[in-house]
Coordinates of C-alpha atoms in Angstrom, one line a residue:
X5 CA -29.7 8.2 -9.4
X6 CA -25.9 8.9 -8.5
X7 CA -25.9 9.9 -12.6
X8 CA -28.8 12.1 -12.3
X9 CA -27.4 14.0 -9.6
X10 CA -24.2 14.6 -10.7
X11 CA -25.9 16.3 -14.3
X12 CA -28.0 18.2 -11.7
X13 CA -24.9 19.8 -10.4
X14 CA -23.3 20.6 -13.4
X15 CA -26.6 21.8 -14.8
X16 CA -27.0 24.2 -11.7
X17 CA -23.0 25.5 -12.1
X18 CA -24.4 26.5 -16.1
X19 CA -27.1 28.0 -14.7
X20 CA -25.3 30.3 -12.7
X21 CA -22.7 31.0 -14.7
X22 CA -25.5 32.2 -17.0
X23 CA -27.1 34.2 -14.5
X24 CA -24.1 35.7 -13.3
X25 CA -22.5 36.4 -16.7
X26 CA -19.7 34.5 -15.6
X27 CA -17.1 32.9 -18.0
X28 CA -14.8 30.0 -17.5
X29 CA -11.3 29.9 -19.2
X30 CA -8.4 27.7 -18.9
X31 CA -4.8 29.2 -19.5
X32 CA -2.0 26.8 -20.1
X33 CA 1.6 27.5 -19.0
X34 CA 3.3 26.1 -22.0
X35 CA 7.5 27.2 -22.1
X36 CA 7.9 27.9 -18.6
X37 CA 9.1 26.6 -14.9
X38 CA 5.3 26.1 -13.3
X39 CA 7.1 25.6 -10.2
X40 CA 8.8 29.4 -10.7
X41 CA 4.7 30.4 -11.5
X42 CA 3.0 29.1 -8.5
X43 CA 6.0 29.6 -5.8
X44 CA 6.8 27.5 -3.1
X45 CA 4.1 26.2 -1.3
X46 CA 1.8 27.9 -4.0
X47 CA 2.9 31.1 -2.2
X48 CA 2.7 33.2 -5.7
X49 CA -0.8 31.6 -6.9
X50 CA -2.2 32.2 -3.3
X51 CA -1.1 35.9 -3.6
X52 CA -2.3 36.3 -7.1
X53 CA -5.8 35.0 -5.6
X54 CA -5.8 37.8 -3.3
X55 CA -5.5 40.6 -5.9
X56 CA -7.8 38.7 -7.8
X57 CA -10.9 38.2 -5.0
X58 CA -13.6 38.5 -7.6
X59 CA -12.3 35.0 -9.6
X60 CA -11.8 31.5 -8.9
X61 CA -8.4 30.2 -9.6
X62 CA -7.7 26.7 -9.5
X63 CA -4.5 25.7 -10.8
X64 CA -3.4 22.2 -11.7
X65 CA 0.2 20.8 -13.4
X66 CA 0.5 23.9 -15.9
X67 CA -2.9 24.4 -16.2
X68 CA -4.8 27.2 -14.4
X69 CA -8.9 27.4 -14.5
X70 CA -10.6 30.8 -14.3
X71 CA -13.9 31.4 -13.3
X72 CA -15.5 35.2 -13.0
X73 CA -16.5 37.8 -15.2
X74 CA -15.7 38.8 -18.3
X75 CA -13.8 42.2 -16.7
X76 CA -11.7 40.4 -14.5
X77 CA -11.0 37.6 -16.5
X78 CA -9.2 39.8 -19.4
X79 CA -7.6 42.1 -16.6
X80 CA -6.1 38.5 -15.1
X81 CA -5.3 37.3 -18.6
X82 CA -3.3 39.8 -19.3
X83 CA -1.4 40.0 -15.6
X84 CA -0.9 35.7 -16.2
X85 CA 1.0 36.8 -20.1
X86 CA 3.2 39.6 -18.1
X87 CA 4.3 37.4 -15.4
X88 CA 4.8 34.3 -18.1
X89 CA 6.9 36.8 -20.3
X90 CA 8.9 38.0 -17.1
X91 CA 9.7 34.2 -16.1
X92 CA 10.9 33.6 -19.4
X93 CA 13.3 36.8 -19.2
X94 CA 14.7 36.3 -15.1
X95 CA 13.8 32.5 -14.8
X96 CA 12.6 34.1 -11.5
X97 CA 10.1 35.7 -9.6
X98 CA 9.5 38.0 -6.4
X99 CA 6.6 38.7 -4.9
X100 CA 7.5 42.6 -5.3
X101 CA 7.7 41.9 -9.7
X102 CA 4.3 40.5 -9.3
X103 CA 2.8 43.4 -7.3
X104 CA 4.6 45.8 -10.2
X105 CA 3.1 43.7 -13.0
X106 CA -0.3 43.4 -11.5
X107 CA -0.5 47.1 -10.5
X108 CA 1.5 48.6 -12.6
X109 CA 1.2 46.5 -15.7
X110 CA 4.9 46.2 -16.0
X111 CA 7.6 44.0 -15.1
X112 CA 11.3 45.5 -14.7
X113 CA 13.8 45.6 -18.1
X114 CA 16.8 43.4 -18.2
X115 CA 20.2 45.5 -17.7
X116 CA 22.1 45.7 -20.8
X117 CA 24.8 44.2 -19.9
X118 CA 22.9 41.1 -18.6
X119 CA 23.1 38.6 -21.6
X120 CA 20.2 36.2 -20.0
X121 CA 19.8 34.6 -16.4
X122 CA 20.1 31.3 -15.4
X123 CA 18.1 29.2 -13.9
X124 CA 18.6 30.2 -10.5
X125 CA 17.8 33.5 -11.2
X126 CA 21.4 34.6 -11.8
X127 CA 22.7 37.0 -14.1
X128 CA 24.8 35.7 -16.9
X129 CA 26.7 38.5 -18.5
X130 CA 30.5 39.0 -19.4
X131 CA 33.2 39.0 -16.5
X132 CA 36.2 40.6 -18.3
X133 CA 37.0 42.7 -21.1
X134 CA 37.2 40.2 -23.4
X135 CA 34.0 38.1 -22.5
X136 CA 32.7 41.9 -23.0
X137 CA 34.7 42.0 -26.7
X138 CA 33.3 38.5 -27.4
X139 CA 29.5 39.8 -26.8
X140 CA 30.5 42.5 -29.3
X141 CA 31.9 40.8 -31.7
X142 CA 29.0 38.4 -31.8
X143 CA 26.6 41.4 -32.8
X144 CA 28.8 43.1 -35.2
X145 CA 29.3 39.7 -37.0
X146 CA 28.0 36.3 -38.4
X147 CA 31.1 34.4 -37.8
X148 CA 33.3 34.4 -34.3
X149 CA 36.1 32.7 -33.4
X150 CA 36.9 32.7 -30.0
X151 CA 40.1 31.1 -28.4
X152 CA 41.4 31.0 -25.2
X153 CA 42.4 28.4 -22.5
X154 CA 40.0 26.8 -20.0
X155 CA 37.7 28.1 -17.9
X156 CA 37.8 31.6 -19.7
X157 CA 34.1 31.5 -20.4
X158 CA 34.1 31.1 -24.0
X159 CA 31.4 28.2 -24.2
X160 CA 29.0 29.0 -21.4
X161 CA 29.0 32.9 -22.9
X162 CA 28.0 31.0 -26.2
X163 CA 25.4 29.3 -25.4
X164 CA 24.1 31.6 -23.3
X165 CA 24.1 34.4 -26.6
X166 CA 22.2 31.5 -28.5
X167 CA 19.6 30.9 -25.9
X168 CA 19.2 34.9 -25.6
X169 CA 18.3 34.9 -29.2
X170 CA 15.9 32.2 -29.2
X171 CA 14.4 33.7 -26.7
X172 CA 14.1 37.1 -28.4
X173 CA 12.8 35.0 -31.6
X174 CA 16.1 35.7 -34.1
X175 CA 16.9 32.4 -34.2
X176 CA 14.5 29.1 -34.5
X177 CA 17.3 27.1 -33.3
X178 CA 20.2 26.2 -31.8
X179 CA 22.7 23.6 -32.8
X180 CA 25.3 22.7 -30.7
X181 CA 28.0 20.4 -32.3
X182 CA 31.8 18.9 -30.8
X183 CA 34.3 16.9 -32.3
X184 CA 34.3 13.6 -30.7
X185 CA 37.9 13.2 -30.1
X186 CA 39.1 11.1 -27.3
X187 CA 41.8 13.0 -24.8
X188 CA 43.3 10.0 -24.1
X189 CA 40.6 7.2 -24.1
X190 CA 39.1 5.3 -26.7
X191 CA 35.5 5.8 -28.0
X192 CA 35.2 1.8 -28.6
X193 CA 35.9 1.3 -24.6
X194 CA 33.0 3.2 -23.6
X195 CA 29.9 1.2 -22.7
X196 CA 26.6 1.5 -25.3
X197 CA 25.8 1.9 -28.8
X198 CA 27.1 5.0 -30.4
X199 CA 24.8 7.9 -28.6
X200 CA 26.0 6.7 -25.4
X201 CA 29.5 6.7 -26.5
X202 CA 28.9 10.1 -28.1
X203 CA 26.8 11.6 -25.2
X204 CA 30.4 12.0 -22.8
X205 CA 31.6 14.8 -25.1
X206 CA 28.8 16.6 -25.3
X207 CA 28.0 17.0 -21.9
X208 CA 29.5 20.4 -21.3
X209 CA 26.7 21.6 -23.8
X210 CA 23.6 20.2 -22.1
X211 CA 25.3 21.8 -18.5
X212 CA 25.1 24.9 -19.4
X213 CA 21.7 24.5 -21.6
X214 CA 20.5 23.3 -18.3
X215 CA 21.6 26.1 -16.1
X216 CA 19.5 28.3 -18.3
X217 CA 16.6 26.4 -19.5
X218 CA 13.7 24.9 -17.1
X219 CA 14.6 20.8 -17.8
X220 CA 10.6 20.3 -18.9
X221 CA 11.1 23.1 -21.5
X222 CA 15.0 21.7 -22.6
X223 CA 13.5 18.4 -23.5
X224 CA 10.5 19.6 -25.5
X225 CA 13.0 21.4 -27.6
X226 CA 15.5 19.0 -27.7
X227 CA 12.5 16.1 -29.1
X228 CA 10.9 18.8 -31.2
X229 CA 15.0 19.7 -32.5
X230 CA 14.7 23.2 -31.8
X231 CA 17.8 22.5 -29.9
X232 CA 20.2 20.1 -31.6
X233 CA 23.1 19.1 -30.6
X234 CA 25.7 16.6 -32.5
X235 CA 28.7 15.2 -32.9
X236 CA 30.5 17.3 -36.0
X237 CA 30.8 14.2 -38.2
X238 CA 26.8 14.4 -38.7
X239 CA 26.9 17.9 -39.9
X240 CA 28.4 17.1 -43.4
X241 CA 25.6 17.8 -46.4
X242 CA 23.6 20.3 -44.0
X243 CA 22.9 23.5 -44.8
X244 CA 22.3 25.5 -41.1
X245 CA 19.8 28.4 -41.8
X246 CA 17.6 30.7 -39.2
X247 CA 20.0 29.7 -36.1
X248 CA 23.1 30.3 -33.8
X249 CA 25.6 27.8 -34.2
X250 CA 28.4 26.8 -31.9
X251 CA 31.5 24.4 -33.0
X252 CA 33.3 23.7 -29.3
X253 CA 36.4 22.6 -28.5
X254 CA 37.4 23.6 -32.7
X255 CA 41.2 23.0 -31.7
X256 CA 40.2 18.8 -32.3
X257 CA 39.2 19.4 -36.1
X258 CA 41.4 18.9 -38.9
X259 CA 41.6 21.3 -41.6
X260 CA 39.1 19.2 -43.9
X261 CA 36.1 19.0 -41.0
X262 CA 36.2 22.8 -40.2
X263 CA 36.2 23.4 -43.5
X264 CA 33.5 21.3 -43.9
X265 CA 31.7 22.8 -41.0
X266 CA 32.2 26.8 -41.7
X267 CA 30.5 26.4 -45.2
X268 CA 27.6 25.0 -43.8
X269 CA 26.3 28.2 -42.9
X270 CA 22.9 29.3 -44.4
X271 CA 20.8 32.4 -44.3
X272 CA 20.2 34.5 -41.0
X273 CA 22.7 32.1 -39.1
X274 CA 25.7 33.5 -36.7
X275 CA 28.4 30.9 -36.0
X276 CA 30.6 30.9 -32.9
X277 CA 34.0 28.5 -33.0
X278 CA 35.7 28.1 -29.5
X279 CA 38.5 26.7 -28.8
X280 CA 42.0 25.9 -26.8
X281 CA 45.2 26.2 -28.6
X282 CA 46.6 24.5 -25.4
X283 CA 44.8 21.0 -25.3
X284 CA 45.0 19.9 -28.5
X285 CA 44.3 16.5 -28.6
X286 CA 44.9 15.2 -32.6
X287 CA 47.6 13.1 -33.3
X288 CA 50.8 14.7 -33.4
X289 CA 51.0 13.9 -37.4
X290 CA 47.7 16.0 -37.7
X291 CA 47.6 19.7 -38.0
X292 CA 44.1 21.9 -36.0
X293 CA 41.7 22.5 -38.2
X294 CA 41.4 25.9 -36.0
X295 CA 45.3 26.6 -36.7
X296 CA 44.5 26.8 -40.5
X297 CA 41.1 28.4 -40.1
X298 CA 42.7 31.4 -38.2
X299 CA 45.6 31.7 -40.5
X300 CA 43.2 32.0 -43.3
X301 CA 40.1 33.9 -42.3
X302 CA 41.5 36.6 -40.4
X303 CA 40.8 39.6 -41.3
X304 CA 37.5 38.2 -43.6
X305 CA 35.0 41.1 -43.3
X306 CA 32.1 39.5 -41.1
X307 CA 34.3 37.4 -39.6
X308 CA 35.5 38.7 -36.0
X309 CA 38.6 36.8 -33.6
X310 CA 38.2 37.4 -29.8
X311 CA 41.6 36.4 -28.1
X312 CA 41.1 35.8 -24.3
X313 CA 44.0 34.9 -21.7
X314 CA 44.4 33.7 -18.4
X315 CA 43.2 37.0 -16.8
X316 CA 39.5 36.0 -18.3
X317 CA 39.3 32.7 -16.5
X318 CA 36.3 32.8 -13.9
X319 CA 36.9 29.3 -12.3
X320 CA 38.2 28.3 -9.3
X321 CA 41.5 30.5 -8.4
X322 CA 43.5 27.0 -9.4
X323 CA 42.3 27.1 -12.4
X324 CA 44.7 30.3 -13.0
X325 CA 47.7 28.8 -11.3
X326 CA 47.7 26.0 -13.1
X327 CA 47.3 27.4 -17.0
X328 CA 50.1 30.1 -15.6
X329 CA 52.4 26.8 -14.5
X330 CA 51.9 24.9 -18.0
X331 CA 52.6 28.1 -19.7
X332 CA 55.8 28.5 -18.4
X333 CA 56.7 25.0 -18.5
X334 CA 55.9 25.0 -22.3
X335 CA 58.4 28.0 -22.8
X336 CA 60.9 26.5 -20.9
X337 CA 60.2 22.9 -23.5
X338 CA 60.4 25.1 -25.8
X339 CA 63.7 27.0 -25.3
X340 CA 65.2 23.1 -24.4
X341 CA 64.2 22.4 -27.7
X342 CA 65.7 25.3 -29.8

């Protein structure tokens, strides 16, 4: 009996969607933040309902089910693809930008000088002139170097130019790679099998990949390797093609592993080296790989160098004081020395 009425009911709901000329969809929110979708408390859903009185919305995980007619349900199809392409631009949402996307079928432009936001809706775009000159010479070029001390930007602006062009669909990828070079410590004191002796150095990398990727959507990419990152040692016999690629902390190479690096560059790939002259960690026997790179590529055509200094650091105010302090002390080694 309890069988019986339960196909009654869904029988009847057929019926009257028949009736009606009602349709039933489902729309899945695949690549972004559900949470950013539906607001706090459902706040954003519930208003959505409201401009929408003439459908039922039920909305579940990332799933939303439609019922109405066939009208409405292209109209609301249409609003759910704006707002999902505005999330995935501002990693945000007012209730004003979904008034002006419902109504107006439109959700604002990003600034030019915004690069992409971050997760907390914040606008990630260059701080000084030469962050600015490091954006440029990004899109002039396929190669960049950029060098400079700590805190000056030069990774986080990276990434944040790599995740901006998967995003816009230039790249299919991003790989992310370090050299795993201790600064003082030894790899075979660390706890763990290799990956969780590797993992230390690249955590600067999946920082600022999470300050501008929802950690649901990071993780798909990172298991479906859309987003790779690696130590440099597993680069060697790869050939890197439709992707930005960043080499961090480049000062820790030698001369044969950039080497290496740099010609595995394939077709529609940009390549962005960082580095920091003043914490090199090599032996003292070994010469930077980024030294002889430098010395040897500038002035390459497609191949830009973006110096920045202490006046581009954006960290805390010590973090100025204190590469002004070693700077001098160096010059006065130095001038002890000679």
């Amino acid at each position: 009996m309890r069988q019986l009425a339960i196909f009654c009911v869904i029988l009847r709901a057929e019926t009257i969607k028949r009736i009606f000329g009602l349709i039933e969809k489902h729309i899945v929110l695949e690549d972004i933040d559900t949470v950013v979708f539906y607001g706090v408390g459902n706040s954003h859903l519930q208003m959505i309902r409201s401009l929408y009185p003439k459908l039922r919305i039920v909305a579940r995980d990332n799933v939303i089910r439609v019922l109405g007619d066939e009208e409405q349900m292209a109209a609301f199809e249409e609003s759910v693809e704006h707002i999902r392409r505005h999330i995935l631009k501002f990693n945000s949402l007012r209730e004003e930008d979904i008034l002006d996307i419902i109504r107006g079928g439109h959700s604002r432009d990003i600034p030019d000088d915004v690069v992409v936001y971050s997760m907390s809706g914040r606008p990630i775009k260059a701080r000084s002139e030469n962050q600015q000159r490091l954006i440029e010479a990004y899109k002039e070029n396929d190669m960049v170097f950029a060098v400079g001390p700590a805190g000056t930007g030069k990774t986080y602006l990276s990434i944040a130019l790599a995740v901006k062009a998967l995003k816009e669909k230039t790249a299919k990828k991003i790989i992310l790679s370090r050299p795993a070079v201790e600064a003082g410590e030894k790899l075979g004191f660390l706890p763990g099998d290799m990956k969780d002796k590797i993992d230390p150095y690249l955590q600067p990398l999946y920082d600022a990949l999470e300050d501008m990727l929802p950690q649901v959507k990071l993780q798909d990419m990172m298991e479906k390797h859309i987003i790779q990152i690696a130590p440099l040692a597993f680069m060697r016999g790869r050939t890197l093609s439709d992707a930005v690629v960043i080499l961090d902390e480049a000062q820790n190479t030698t001369p044969a592993q950039i080497r290496m690096f740099l010609t595995r560059m394939g077709w529609n790939t940009k390549m962005i080296i960082t580095g920091d002259m003043t914490q090199i960690d090599l032996p003292r026997t070994q010469k930077s790989g980024l030294i002889e790179a430098l010395h040897i590529l500038t002035g390459v055509e497609g191949i830009g160098v973006v110096n920045l200094d202490r006046r581009d650091i954006v960290r805390h105010k010590l973090v100025t004081r204190i590469v002004n302090a070693y700077e001098q002390y160096d010059k006065e080694t130095a001038a002890d020395r000679s």
